[in-house]
Coordinates of C-alpha atoms in Angstrom, one line a residue:
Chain A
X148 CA 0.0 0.0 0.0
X149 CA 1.1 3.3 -0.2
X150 CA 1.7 6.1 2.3
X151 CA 4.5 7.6 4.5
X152 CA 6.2 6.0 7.0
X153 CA 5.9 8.8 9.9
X154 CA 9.6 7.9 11.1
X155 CA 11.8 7.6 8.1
X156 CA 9.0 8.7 5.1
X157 CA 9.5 5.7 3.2
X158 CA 6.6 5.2 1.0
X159 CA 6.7 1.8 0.6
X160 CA 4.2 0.6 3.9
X161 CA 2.7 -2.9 4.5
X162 CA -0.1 -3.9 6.5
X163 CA 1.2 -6.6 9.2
X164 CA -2.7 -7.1 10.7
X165 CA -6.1 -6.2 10.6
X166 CA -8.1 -5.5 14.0
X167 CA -10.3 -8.8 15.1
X168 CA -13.2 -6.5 15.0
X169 CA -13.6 -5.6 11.5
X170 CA -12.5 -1.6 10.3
X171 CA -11.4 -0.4 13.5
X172 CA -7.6 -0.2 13.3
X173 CA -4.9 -2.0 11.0
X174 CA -1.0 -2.5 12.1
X175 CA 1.3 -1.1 9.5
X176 CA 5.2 -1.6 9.1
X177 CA 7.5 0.8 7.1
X178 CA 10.0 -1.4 5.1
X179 CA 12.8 0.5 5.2
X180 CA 13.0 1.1 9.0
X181 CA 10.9 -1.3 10.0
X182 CA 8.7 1.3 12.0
X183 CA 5.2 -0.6 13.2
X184 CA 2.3 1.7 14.2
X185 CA -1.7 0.8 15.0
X186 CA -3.7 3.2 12.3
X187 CA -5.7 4.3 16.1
X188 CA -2.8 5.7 17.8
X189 CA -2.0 9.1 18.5
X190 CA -0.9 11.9 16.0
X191 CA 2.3 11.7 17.3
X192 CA 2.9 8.1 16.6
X193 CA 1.1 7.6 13.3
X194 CA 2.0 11.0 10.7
X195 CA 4.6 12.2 9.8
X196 CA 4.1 16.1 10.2
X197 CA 3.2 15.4 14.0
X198 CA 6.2 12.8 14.3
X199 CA 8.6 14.5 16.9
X200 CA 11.9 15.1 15.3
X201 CA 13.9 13.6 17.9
X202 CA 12.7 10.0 17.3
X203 CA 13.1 10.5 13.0
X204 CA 15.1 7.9 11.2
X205 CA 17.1 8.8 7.9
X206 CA 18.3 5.8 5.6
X207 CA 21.8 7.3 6.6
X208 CA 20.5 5.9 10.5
X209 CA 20.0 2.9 9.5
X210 CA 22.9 1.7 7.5
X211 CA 25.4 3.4 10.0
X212 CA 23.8 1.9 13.1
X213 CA 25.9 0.0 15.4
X214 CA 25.8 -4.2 15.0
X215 CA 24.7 -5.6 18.6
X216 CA 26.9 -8.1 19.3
X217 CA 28.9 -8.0 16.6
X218 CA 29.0 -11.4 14.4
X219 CA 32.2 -13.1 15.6
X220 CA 34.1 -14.7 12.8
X221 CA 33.6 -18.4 11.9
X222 CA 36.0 -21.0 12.7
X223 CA 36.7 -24.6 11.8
X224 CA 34.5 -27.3 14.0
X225 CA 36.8 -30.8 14.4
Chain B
X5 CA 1.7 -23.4 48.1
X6 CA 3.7 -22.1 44.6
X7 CA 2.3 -21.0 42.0
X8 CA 2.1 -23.4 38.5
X9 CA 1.3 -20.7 36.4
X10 CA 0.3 -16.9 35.8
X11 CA -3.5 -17.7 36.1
X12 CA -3.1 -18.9 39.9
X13 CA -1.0 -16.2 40.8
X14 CA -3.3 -13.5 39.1
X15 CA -6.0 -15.3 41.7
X16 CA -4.2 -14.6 44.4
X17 CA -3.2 -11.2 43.7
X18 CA -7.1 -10.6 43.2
X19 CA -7.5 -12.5 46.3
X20 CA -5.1 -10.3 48.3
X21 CA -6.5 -6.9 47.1
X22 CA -3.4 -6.9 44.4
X23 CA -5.3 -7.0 41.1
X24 CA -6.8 -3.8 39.6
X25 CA -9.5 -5.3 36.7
X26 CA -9.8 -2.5 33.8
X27 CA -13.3 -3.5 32.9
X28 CA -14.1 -0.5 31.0
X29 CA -13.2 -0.6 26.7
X30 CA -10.1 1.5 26.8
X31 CA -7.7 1.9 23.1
X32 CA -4.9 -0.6 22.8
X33 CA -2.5 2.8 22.5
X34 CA -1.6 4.4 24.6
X35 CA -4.3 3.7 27.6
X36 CA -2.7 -0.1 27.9
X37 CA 0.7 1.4 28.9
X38 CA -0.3 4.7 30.2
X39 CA -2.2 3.0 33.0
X40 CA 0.6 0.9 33.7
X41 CA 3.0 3.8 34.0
X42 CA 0.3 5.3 36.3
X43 CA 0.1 2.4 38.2
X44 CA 4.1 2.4 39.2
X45 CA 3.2 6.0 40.2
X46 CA 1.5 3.9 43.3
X47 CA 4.5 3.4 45.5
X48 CA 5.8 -0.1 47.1
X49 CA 1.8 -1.8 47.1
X50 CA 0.8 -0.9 43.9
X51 CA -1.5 -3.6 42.6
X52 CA -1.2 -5.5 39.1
X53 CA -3.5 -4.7 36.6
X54 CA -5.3 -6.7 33.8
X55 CA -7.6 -5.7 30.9
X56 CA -10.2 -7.8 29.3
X57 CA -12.3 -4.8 26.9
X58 CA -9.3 -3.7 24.8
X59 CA -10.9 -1.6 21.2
X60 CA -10.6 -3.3 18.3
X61 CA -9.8 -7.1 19.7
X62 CA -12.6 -9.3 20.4
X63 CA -11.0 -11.8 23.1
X64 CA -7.7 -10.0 24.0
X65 CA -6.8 -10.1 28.0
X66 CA -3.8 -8.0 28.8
X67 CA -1.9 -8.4 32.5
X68 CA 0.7 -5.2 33.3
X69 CA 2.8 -4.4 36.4
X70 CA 2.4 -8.0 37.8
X71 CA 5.4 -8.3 39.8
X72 CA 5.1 -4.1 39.8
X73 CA 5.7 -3.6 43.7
X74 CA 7.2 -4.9 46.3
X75 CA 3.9 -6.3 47.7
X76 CA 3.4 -8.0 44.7
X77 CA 7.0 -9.2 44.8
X78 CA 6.4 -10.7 47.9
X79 CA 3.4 -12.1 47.1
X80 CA 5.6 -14.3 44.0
X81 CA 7.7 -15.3 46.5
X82 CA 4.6 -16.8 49.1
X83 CA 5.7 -14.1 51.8
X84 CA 2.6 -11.8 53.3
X85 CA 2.2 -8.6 51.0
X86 CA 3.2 -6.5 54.3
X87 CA 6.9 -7.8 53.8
X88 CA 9.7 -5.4 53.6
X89 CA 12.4 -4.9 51.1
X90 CA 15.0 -6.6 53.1
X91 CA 13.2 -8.9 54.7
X92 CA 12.5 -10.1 51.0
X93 CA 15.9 -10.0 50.0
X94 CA 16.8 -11.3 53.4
X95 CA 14.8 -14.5 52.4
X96 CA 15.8 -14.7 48.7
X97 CA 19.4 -15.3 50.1
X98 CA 17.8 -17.7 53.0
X99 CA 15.9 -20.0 50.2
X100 CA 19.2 -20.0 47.5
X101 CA 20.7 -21.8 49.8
X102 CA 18.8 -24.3 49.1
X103 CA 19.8 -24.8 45.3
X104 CA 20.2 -26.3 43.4
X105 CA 16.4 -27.9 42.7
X106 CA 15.7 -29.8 40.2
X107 CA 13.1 -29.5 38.1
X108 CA 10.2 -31.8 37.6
X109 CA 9.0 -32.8 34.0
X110 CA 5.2 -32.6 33.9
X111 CA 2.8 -33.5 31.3
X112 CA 0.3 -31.9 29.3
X113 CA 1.0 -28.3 29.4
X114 CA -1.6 -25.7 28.9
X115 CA -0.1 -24.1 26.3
X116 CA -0.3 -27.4 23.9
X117 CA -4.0 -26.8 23.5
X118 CA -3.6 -24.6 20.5
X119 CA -0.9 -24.5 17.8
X120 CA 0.6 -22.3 14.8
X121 CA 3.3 -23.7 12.4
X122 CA 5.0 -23.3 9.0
X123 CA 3.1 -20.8 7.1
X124 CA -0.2 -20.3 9.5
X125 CA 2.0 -18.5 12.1
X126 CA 0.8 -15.1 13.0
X127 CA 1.9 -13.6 16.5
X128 CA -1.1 -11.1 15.9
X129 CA -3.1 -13.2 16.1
X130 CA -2.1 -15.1 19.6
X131 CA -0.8 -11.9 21.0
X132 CA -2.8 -8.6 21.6
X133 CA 0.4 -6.3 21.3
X134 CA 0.5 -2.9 22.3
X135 CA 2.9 -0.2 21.9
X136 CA 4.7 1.3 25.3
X137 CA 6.7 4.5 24.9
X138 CA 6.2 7.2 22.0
X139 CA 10.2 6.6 20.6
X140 CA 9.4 3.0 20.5
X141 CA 9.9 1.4 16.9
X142 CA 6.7 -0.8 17.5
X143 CA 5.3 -3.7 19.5
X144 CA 7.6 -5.0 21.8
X145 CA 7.6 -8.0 24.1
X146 CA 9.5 -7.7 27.1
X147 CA 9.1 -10.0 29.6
X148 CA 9.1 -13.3 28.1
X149 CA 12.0 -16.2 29.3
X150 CA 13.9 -17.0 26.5
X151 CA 15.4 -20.6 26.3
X152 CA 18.4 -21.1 24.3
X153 CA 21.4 -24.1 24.6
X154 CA 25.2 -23.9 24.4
X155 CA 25.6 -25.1 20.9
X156 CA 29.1 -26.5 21.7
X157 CA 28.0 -28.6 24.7
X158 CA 24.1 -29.0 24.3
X159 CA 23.6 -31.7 27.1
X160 CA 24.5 -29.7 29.6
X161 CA 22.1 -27.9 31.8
X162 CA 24.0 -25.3 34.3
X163 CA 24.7 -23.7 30.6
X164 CA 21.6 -23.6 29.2
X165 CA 19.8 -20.4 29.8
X166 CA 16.4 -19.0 31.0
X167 CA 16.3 -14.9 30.7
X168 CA 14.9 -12.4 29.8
X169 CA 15.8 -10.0 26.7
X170 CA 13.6 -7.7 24.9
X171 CA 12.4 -8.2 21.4
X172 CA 10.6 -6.2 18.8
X173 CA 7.9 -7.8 16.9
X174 CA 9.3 -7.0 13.2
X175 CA 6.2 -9.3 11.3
X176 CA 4.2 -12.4 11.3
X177 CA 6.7 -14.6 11.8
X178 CA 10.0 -12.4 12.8
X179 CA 11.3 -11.0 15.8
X180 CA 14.3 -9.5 16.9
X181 CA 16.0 -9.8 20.1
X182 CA 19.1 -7.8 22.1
X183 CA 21.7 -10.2 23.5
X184 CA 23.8 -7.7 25.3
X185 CA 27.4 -9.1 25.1
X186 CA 27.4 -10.1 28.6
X187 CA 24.6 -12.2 28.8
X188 CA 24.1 -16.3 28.6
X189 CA 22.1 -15.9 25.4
X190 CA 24.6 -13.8 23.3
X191 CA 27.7 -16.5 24.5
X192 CA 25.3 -18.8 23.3
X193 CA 24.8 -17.1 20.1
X194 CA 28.3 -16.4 19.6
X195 CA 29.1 -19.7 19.6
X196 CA 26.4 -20.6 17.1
X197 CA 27.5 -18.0 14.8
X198 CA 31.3 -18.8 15.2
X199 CA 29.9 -22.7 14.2
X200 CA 27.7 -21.1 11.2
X201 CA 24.9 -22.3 12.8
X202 CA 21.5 -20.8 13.7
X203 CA 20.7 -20.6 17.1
X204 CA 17.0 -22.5 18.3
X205 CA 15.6 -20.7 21.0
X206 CA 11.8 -21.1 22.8
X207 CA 10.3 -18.0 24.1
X208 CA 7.7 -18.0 26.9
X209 CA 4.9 -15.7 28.0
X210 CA 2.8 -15.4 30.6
X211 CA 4.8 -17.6 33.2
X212 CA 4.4 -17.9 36.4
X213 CA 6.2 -15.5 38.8
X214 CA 9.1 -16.9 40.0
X215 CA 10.2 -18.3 36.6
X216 CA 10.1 -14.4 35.8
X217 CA 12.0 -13.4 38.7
X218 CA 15.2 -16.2 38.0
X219 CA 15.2 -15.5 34.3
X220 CA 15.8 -11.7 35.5
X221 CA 18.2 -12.9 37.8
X222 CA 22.3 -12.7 36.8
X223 CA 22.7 -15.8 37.7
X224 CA 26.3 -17.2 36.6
X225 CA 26.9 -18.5 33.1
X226 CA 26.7 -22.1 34.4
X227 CA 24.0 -22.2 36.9
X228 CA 20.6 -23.6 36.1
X229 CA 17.6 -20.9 36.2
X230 CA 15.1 -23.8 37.0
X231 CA 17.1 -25.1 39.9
X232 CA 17.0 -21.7 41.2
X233 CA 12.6 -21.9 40.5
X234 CA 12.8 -24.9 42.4
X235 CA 14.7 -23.3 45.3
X236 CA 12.6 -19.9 45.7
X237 CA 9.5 -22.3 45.2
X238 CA 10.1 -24.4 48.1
X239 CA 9.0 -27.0 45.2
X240 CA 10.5 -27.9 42.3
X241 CA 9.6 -26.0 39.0
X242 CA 7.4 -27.8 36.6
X243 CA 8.9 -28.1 32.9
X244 CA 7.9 -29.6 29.4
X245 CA 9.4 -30.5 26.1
X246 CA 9.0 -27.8 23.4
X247 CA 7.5 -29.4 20.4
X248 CA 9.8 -28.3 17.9
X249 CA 13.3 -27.3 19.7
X250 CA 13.2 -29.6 22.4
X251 CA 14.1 -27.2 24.6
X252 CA 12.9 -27.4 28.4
X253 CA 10.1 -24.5 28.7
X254 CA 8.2 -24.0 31.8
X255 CA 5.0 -26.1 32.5
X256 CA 2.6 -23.4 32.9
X257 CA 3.4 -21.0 30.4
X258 CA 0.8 -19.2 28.5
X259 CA 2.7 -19.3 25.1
X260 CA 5.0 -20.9 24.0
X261 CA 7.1 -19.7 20.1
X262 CA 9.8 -21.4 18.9
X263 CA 12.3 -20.7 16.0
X264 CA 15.9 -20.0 15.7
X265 CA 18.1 -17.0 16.0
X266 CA 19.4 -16.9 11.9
X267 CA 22.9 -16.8 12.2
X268 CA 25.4 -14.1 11.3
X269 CA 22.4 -11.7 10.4
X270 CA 21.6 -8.4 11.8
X271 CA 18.8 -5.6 10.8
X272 CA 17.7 -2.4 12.6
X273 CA 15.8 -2.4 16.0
X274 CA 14.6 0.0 17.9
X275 CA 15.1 2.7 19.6
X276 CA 13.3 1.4 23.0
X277 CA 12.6 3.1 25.8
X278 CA 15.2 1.1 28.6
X279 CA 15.0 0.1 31.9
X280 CA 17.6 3.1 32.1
X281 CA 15.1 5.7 31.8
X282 CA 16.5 6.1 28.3
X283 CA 15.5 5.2 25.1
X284 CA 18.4 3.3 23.1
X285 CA 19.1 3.9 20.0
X286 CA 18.2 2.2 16.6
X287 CA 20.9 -0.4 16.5
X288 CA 21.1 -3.9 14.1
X289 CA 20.2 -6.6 16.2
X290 CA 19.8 -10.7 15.8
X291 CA 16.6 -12.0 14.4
X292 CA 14.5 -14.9 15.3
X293 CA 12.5 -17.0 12.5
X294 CA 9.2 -18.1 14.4
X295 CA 8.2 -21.4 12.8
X296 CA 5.3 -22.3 16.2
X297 CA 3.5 -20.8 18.2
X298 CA 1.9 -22.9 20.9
X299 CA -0.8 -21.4 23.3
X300 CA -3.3 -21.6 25.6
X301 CA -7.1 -21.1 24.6
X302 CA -7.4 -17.2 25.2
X303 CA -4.0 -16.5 26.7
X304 CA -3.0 -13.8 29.1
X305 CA -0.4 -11.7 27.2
X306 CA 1.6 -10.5 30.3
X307 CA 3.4 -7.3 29.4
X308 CA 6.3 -4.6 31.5
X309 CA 5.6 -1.2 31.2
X310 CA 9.2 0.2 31.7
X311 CA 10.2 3.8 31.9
X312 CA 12.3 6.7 34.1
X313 CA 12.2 4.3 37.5
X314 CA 10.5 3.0 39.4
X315 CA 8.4 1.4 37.2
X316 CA 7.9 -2.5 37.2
X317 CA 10.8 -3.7 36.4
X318 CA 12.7 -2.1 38.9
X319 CA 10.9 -4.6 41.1
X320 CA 11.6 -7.3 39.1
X321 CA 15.6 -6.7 38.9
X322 CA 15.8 -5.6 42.9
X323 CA 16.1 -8.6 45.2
X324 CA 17.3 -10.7 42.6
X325 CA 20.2 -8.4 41.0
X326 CA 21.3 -7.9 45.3
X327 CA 21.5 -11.7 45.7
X328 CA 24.1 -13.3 43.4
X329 CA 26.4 -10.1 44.1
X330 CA 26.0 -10.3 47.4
X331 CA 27.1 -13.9 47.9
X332 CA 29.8 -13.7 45.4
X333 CA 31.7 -10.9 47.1
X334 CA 30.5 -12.9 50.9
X335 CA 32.6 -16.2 49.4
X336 CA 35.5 -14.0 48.9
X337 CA 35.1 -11.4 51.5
X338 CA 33.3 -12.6 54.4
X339 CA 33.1 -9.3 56.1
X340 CA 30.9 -8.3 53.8
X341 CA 27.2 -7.6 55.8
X342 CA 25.0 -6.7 52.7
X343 CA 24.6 -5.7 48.8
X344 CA 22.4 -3.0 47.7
X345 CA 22.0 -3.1 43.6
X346 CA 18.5 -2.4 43.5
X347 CA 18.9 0.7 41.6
X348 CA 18.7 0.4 37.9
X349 CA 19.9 -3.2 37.7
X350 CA 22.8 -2.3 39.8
X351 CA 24.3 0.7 37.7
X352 CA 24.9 1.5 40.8
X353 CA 25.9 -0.7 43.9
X354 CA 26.3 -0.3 47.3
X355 CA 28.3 -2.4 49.6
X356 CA 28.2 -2.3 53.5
X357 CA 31.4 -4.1 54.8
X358 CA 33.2 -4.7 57.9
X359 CA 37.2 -4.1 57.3
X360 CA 40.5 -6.1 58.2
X361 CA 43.4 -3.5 57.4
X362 CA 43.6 -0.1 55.6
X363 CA 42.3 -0.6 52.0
X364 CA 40.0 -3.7 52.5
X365 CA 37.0 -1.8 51.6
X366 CA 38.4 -0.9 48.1
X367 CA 39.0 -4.3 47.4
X368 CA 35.6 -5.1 47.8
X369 CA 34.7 -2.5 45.6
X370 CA 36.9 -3.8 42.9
X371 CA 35.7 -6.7 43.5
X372 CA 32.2 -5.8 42.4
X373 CA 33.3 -4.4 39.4
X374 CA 34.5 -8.2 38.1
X375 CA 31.4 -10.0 39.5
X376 CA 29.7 -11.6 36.0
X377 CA 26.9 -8.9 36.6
X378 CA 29.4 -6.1 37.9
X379 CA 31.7 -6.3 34.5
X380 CA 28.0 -4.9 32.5
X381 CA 26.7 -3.4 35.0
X382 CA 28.7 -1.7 37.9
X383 CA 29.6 1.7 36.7
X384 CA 29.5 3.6 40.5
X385 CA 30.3 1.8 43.8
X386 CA 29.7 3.2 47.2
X387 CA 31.6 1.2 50.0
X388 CA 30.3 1.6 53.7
X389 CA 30.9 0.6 57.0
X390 CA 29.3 -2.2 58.4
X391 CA 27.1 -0.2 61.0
X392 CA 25.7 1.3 57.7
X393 CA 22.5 0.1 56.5
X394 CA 23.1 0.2 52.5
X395 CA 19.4 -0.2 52.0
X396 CA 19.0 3.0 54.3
X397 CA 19.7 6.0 51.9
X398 CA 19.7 8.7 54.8
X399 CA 22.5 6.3 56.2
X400 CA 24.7 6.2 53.5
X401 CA 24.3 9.7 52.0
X402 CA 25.7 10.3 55.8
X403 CA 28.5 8.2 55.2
X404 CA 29.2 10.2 51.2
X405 CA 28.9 13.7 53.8
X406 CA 31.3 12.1 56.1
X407 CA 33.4 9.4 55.7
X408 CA 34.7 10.6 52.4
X409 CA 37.3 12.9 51.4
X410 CA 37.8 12.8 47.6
X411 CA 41.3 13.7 48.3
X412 CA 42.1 9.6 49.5
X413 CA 38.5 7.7 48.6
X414 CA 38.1 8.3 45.1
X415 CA 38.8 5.2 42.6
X416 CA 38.5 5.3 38.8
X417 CA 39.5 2.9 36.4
X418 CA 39.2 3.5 32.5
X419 CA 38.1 1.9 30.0
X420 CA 36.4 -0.9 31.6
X421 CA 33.1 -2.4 30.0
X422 CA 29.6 -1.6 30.2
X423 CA 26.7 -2.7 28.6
X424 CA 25.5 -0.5 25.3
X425 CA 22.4 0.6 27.1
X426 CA 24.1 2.7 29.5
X427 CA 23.2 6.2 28.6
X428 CA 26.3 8.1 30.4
X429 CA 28.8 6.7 28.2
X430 CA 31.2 8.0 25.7
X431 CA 31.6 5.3 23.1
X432 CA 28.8 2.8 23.9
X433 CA 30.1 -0.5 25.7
X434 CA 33.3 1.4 27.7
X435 CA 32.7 3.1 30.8
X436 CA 35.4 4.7 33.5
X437 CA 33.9 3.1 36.3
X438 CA 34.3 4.7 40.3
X439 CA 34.6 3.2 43.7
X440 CA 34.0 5.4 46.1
X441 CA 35.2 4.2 49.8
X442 CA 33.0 5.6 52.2
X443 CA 34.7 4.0 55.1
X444 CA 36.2 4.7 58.4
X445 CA 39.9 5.0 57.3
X446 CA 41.6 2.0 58.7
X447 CA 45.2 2.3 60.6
X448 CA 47.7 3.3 59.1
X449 CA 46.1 5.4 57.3
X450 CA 44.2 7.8 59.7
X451 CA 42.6 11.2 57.8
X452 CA 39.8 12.6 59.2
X453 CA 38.6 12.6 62.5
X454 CA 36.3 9.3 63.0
X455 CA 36.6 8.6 66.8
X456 CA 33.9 10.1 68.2
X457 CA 31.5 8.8 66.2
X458 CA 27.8 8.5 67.9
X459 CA 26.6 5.1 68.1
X460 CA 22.5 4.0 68.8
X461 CA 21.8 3.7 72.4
X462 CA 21.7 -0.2 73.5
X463 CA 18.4 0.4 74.3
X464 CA 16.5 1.5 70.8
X465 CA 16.9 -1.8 69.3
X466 CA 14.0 -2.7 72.3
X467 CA 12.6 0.2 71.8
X468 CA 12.4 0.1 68.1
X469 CA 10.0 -3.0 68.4
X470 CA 7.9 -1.9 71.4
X471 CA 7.2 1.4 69.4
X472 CA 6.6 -0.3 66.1
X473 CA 4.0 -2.6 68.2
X474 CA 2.4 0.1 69.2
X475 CA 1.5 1.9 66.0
X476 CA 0.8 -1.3 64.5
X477 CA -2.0 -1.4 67.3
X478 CA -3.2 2.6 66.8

């Protein structure tokens, strides 16, 4: 689908679920940053004018973010 | 009696005047966490709180700040809710004693009633997420146990590990989790990765409270979190065989999803608002393939509201974060009278300690510092004297005004390692850590004037109890 991701504004969004009861919120997922948000949340949360620049993500962010632990090289099992 | 599961001890917290039902329809965001962040607001008896009317979800049933005071704490443990802080800790040390306990396998778990696999799994469906903080980068679940082996020696049991890490909910089927270097779960996948391997790991929710409390607790690499259920319970702890992994999960869980940790992969997580008070960063972090999902008929999704402390997992990472230090520095150091590392997850620890010669007491503060917990954790340690009650702030903030000159009690090391989530870093990871020896300086090294220091009459201890009888009585 498309739209605006509210963190990064990658317009590429996906819809991970639908609410049980039927039309009353969906869960979306950016796929760049991998941003979730419920279509019922607050302002703040869900677009990206009212997305508080403190929390925004660039695609710079997210290549250049740190590797937790880092993936130890391979060895040799007897 | 122990508790077998969530459900019994969510009884008895209702029973005891410790569960708040949230009967009326509130929104998913943010009431679900807002409430919970109220709740810690509450102080030391704040009750737990569960929500059944949740808009949008047609069966969802939501339990928050469970273990989320120190009443409740207690509670987990079987003690009256009245029980102090530590007297609790007092009895946690009384009861490890008593490990290890093996566990008991038990048949027929709950959570085999229902099952997801291969391409029907859907964690939406099975879990009624909710966001907690504004930064967060979505759903998060973050108090689950997480079961993982030692890849390179699988049979054994003091390495396999119960704990808890926290974990993003990135799709369907696909999770992310934070293995901070220092913990079981990241040797465990190091290993896995170093072998090229994936790593299986089985993820529980909804469990009762004590497997909560030891899979919290820093326990060392080779100790066996369900020996130390066994020993808190009284009783053993009750386990079953994960369909898929194997892996030994707790009998009583709520829900039970397996998968592996895909090896030598990471992709962006976060940021998360930490049990720091901070949010961390976006960072790239493991991820889990989920290929079951076992649960109960209508599972409890248990959920930790975390934020600036106290909140509940403050409670959760008290007693059992005092514990492990406190008998690893007593083995060495029997002088040693008590361990306070109740304050964000020991960032911060503070050790009461009688002394043998001049310098003892910054031994034992070094000490702390290469504990298994102390080398991620430690970053400030405040020694005291034994006649200071390091659970007594008033008491040691007496001994900072004091005892301490900065001229002679001032220790810091650089360089030393931390774990990435500690906000007051330069370069995540490495911290300069401080001991700070509030102590009585200890011939031959006299400074200061500490003779004439007042002591309690002999009389108040008497007095203490005959008073506190009498206002109990009011």
């Amino acid at each position: 689908m498309q739209g605006t991701c509210p963190r990064c504004a990658h317009d590429i969004i996906e819809v991970l679920f639908t609410s049980p009861v039927v039309g009353v919120w969906e869960v979306r997922q950016c796929q760049q940053c991998l941003y979730c948000w419920r279509t019922s949340e607050p302002a703040r949360r869900t677009e990206r004018d009212a997305y508080p620049e403190g929390f925004r993500m660039t695609s710079d962010d997210i290549t250049s973010a740190p590797e937790v632990p880092s993936v130890p090289a391979q060895r040799v099992i007897p | 009696m122990p508790y077998d599961d969530l459900r019994s001890f969510l009884a008895t917290l209702d029973e005891q005047g410790q569960l708040l039902r949230v009967t009326d329809e509130v929104l998913p965001e943010p009431d679900v966490a807002a409430a919970a962040n109220a709740v810690s607001r509450m102080g030391a008896a704040a009750p737990a709180l569960y929500f059944d009317n949740i808009t949008g979800f047609t069966s969802a049933r939501i339990a928050m700040n469970v273990h989320g005071s120190w009443a409740n704490h207690a509670l987990a443990l079987g003690l009256p809710k009245e029980t102090g802080t530590e007297e609790q800790i007092q009895e946690f040390i009384r009861r490890w004693d008593r490990f290890p306990v093996p566990p008991r396998w038990r048949e027929n778990p709950p959570w085999a009633q229902n099952s997801l696999t291969g391409s029907a799994v859907d964690i939406f469906q099975v879990l009624p997420l909710v966001r907690l903080n504004d930064g967060d980068g979505g759903f998060y679940i973050d108090k689950a146990a997480v079961v993982s082996r030692d890849p390179d020696d699988p049979e054994n049991g003091g390495k396999q590990n119960v704990g808890v890490y926290r974990i993003q909910v990135k799709g369907k089927a696909r999770l992310a989790l934070q293995p901070v270097p220092m913990h079981d779960i990241a040797q465990h996948l190091r290993k896995a990765e170093e072998r090229g391997e994936d790593l299986p790991v089985a993820i529980t929710i909804g469990n009762d409270p004590v497997i909560s409390i030891v899979a919290a607790t820093p326990m060392r690499y080779d100790e066996n979190e369900y020996e130390l259920a066994g020993a808190l319970r009284g009783a053993p702890a009750p386990i079953a065989t994960a369909p898929l992994t194997g892996l030994p999960v707790p009998w009583g869980s709520e829900v039970v999803i397996e998968g592996v940790i895909e090896g030598r992969k990471r992709e962006i997580e976060g940021p998360f608002g930490e049990f720091t008070g901070h949010y961390s960063g976006g960072r790239r972090l493991p991820v889990i393939r989920v290929d079951r999902i076992s649960y109960r008929t209508d599972p409890v999704f248990e959920h930790l509201y975390l934020g600036m402390p106290w909140t509940e997992i403050d409670y959760l990472i008290a007693a059992n974060t005092c514990v492990p230090l406190y008998r690893q520095l007593k083995a060495d150091f029997p002088e040693v009278r008590a361990v306070n590392a109740i304050y964000t997850h020991g960032l911060v620890v503070i050790v009461s300690t009688a002394s043998r010669y001049r310098g003892f007491a910054r031994s034992v503060g070094m000490r702390v510092l290469s504990t298994p917990h102390g080398l991620g954790y430690a970053a400030t340690v405040i020694v005291v004297d034994a006649d200071v009650d390091p659970f007594n702030l008033p008491q040691v903030m007496w001994a900072l005004s004091t005892k301490m000159n900065p001229a002679h009690d001032l220790i810091t090391i650089s360089s030393m390692p931390v774990m990435e989530l500690a906000p007051q870093v330069d370069t995540p990871g490495v911290v300069d850590k401080l001991v700070i020896d509030a102590t009585s300086p200890t011939h031959p090294h006299g400074h200061g004037n500490h003779s004439s220091q007042v002591r309690d009459l002999p009389e108040a201890t008497q007095w203490l109890a005959r008073l506190q009888k009498l206002a109990a009585h009011r």
